Short mmCIF file of C-alpha atoms in Angstrom, two decimals:
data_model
loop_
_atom_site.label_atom_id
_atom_site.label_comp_id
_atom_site.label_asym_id
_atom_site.label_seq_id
_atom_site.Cartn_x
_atom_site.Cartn_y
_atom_site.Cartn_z
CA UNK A 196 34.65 101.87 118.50
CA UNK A 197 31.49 101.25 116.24
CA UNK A 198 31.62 103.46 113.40
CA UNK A 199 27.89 104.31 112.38
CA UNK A 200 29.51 106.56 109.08
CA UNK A 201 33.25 106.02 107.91
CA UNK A 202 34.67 107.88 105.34
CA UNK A 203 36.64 106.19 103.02
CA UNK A 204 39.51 107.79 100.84
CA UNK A 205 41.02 105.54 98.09
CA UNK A 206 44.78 105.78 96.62
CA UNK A 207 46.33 107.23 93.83
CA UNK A 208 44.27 106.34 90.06
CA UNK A 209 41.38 104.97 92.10
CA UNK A 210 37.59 106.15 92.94
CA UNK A 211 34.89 105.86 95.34
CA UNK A 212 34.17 103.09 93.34
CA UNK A 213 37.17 101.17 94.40
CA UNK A 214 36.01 97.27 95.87
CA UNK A 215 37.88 98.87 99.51
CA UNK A 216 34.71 100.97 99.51
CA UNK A 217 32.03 98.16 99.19
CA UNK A 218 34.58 95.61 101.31
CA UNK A 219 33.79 98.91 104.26
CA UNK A 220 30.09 98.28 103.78
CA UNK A 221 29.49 94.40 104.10
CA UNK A 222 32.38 94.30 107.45
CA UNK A 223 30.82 97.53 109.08
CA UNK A 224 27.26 96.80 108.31
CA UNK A 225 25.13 98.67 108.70
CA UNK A 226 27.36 101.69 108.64
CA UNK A 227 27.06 104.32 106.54
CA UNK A 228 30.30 104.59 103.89
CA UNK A 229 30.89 107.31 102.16
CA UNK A 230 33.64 107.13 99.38
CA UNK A 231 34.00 110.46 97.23
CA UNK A 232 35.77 110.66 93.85
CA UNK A 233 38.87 112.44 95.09
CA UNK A 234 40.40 114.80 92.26
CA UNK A 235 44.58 114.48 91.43
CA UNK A 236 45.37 117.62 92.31
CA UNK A 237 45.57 118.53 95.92
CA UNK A 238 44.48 122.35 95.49
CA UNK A 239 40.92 120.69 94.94
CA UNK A 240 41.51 117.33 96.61
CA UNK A 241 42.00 118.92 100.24
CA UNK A 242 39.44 121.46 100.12
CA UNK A 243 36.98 118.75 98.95
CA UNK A 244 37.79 116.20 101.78
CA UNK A 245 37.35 118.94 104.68
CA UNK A 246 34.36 120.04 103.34
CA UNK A 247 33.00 116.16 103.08
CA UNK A 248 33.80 115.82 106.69
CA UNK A 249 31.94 118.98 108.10
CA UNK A 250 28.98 117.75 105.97
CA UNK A 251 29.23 114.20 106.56
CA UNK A 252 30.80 113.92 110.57
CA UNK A 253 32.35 110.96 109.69
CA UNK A 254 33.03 108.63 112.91
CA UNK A 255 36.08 107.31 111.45
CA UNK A 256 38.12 108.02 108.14
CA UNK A 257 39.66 104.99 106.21
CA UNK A 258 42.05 105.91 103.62
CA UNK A 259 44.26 103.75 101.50
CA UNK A 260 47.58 104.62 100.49
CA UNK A 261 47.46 108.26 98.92
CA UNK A 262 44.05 108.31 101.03
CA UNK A 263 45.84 107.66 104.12
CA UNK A 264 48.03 110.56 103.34
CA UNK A 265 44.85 112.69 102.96
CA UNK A 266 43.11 110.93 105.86
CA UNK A 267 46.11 111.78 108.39
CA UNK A 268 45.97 115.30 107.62
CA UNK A 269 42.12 115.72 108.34
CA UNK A 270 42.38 117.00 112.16
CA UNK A 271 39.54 115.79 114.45
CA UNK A 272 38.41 112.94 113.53
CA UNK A 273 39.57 108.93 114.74
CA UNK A 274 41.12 107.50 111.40
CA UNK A 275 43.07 104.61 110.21
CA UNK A 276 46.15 105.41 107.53
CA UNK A 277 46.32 101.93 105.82
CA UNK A 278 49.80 101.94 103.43
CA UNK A 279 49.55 105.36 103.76
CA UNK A 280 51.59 107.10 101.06
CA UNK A 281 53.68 110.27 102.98
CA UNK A 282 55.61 111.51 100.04
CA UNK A 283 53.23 111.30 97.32
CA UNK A 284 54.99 113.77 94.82
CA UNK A 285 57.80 111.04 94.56
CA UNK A 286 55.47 108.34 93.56
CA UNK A 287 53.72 111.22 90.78
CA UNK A 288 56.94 112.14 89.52
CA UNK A 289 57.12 108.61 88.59
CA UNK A 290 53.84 109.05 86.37
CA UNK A 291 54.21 112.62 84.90
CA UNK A 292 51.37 113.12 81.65
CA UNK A 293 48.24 111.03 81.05
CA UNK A 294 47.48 108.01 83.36
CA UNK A 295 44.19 106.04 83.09
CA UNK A 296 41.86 105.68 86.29
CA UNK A 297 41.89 101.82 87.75
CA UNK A 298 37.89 102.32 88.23
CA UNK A 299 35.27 104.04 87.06
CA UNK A 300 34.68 107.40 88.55
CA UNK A 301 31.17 109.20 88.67
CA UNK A 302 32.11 111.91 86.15
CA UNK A 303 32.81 109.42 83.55
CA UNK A 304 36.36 110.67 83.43
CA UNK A 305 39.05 107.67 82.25
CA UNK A 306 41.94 109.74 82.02
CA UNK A 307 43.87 112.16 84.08
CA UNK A 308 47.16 114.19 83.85
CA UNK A 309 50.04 114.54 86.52
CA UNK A 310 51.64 117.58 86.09
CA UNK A 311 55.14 118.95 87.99
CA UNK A 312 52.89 121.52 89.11
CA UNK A 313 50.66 119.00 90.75
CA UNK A 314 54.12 117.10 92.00
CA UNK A 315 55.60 120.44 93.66
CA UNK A 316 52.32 120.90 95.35
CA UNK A 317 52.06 117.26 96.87
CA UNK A 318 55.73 118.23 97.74
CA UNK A 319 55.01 121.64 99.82
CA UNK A 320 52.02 119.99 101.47
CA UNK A 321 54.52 117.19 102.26
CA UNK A 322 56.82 119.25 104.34
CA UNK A 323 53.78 120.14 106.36
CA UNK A 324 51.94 117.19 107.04
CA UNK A 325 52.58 116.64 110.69
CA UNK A 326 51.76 120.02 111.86
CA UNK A 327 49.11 120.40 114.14
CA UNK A 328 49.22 117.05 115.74
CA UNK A 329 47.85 117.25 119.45
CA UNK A 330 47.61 114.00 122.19
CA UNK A 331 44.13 113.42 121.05
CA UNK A 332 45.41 113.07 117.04
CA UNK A 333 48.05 110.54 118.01
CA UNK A 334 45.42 108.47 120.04
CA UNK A 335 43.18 108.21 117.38
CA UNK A 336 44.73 107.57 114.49
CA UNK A 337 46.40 104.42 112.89
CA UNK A 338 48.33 103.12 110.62
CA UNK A 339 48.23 99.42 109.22
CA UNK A 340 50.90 98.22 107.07
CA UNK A 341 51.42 95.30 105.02
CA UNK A 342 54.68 92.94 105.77
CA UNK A 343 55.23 92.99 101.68
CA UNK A 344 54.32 96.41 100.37
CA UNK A 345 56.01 96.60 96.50
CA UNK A 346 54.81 100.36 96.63
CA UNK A 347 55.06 102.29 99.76
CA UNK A 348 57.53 102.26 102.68
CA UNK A 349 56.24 104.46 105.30
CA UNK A 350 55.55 102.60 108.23
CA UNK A 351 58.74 103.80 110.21
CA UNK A 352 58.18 107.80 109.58
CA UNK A 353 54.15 107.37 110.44
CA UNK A 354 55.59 105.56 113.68
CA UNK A 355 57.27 108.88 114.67
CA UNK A 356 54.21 110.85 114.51
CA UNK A 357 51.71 108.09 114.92
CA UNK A 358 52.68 105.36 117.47
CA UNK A 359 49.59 102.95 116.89
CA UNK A 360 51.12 100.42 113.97
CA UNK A 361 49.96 97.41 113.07
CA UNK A 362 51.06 95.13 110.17
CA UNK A 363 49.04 92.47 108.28
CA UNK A 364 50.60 89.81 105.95
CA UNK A 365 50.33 91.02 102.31
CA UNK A 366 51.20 93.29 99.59
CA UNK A 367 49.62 97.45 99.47
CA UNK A 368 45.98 96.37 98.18
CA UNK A 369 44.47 94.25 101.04
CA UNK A 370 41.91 92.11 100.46
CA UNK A 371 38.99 91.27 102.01
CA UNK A 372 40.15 88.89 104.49
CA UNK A 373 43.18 91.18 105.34
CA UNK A 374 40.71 94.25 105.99
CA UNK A 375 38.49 91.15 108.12
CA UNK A 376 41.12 89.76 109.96
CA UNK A 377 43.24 93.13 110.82
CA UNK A 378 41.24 96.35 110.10
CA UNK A 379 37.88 95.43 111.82
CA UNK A 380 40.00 94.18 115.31
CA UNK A 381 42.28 97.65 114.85
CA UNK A 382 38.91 99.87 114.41
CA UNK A 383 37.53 98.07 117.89
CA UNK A 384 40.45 99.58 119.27
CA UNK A 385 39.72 103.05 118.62
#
């Protein structure tokens, strides 16, 4: 496959203006990359995403961690799940009040607050994630995991649902060479 638009979802206290995004741009050139500020709280966060794809028709999705949660449950569309974060509210509950955003976001906003509200709801949506999942779902999506994730342990669960894995030597950010040497070949096989 030869994305010519790719959504890309980032992770948990991120933005569209996280380097994944621009890292999309230079290997997929000259695709089109679209990386939305995603809000916290999935009430808003969901709703936004599915209305970004209709708009957008995204070839393929990218999402990173907390993104590849979101970008697994977006039906329809080829995507790779890269440390993709499947029990979010346990992570959250983790980092309950006022957390600072890693990057800048295009509202300006530097702060945001994780509720048990906003926990319970990552919880519900959770229990339903897999729902829904037809042949053509578990063709086209993937996961790609790093060998030495310090945050997120998914790999075998996504593998039940999911069965094209890969792994790439590193820790849950990849970096540019990682996405080169392991995303790019995994997207070809799409």
């Amino acid at each position: 496959m030869i994305p010519s638009r790719i959504l890309f979802i980032h992770g948990f206290a991120s933005s569209g203006a996280y380097k994944t995004a621009d890292t999309l741009r230079i290997l997929f050139r000259p695709c089109e990359v679209l990386a939305p500020d995603v809000p916290i709280g999935p009430s808003d966060a969901l709703p936004l995403l599915q209305q970004t794809c209709l708009s957008f028709q995204p070839d393929l999705i990218v999402g990173l961690s907390l993104g590849g949660f979101w970008a697994q449950m977006l039906r329809g569309y080829a995507k790779v799940c890269i440390n993709p974060d499947l029990h979010v509210s346990r992570l959250l509950r983790t980092r309950l009040g006022v957390n600072e955003y890693l990057s800048p976001r295009k509202d300006g906003e530097r702060t945001f607050s994780v509720t048990e509200t906003i926990c319970a709801a990552y919880e519900e949506l959770e229990t339903t994630q897999f729902r829904s999942i037809g042949e053509w779902e578990r063709q086209h999506t993937a996961g790609l995991f790093a060998t030495d994730d310090e945050i997120v342990h998914c790999h075998g669960e996504f593998a039940l649902h999911y069965p094209f894995t890969r792994f790439y030597p590193g820790r849950h950010l990849p970096t540019f060479p990682q996405l080169r040497d392991h995303l790019v070949p995994l997207v070809g096989l799409l």
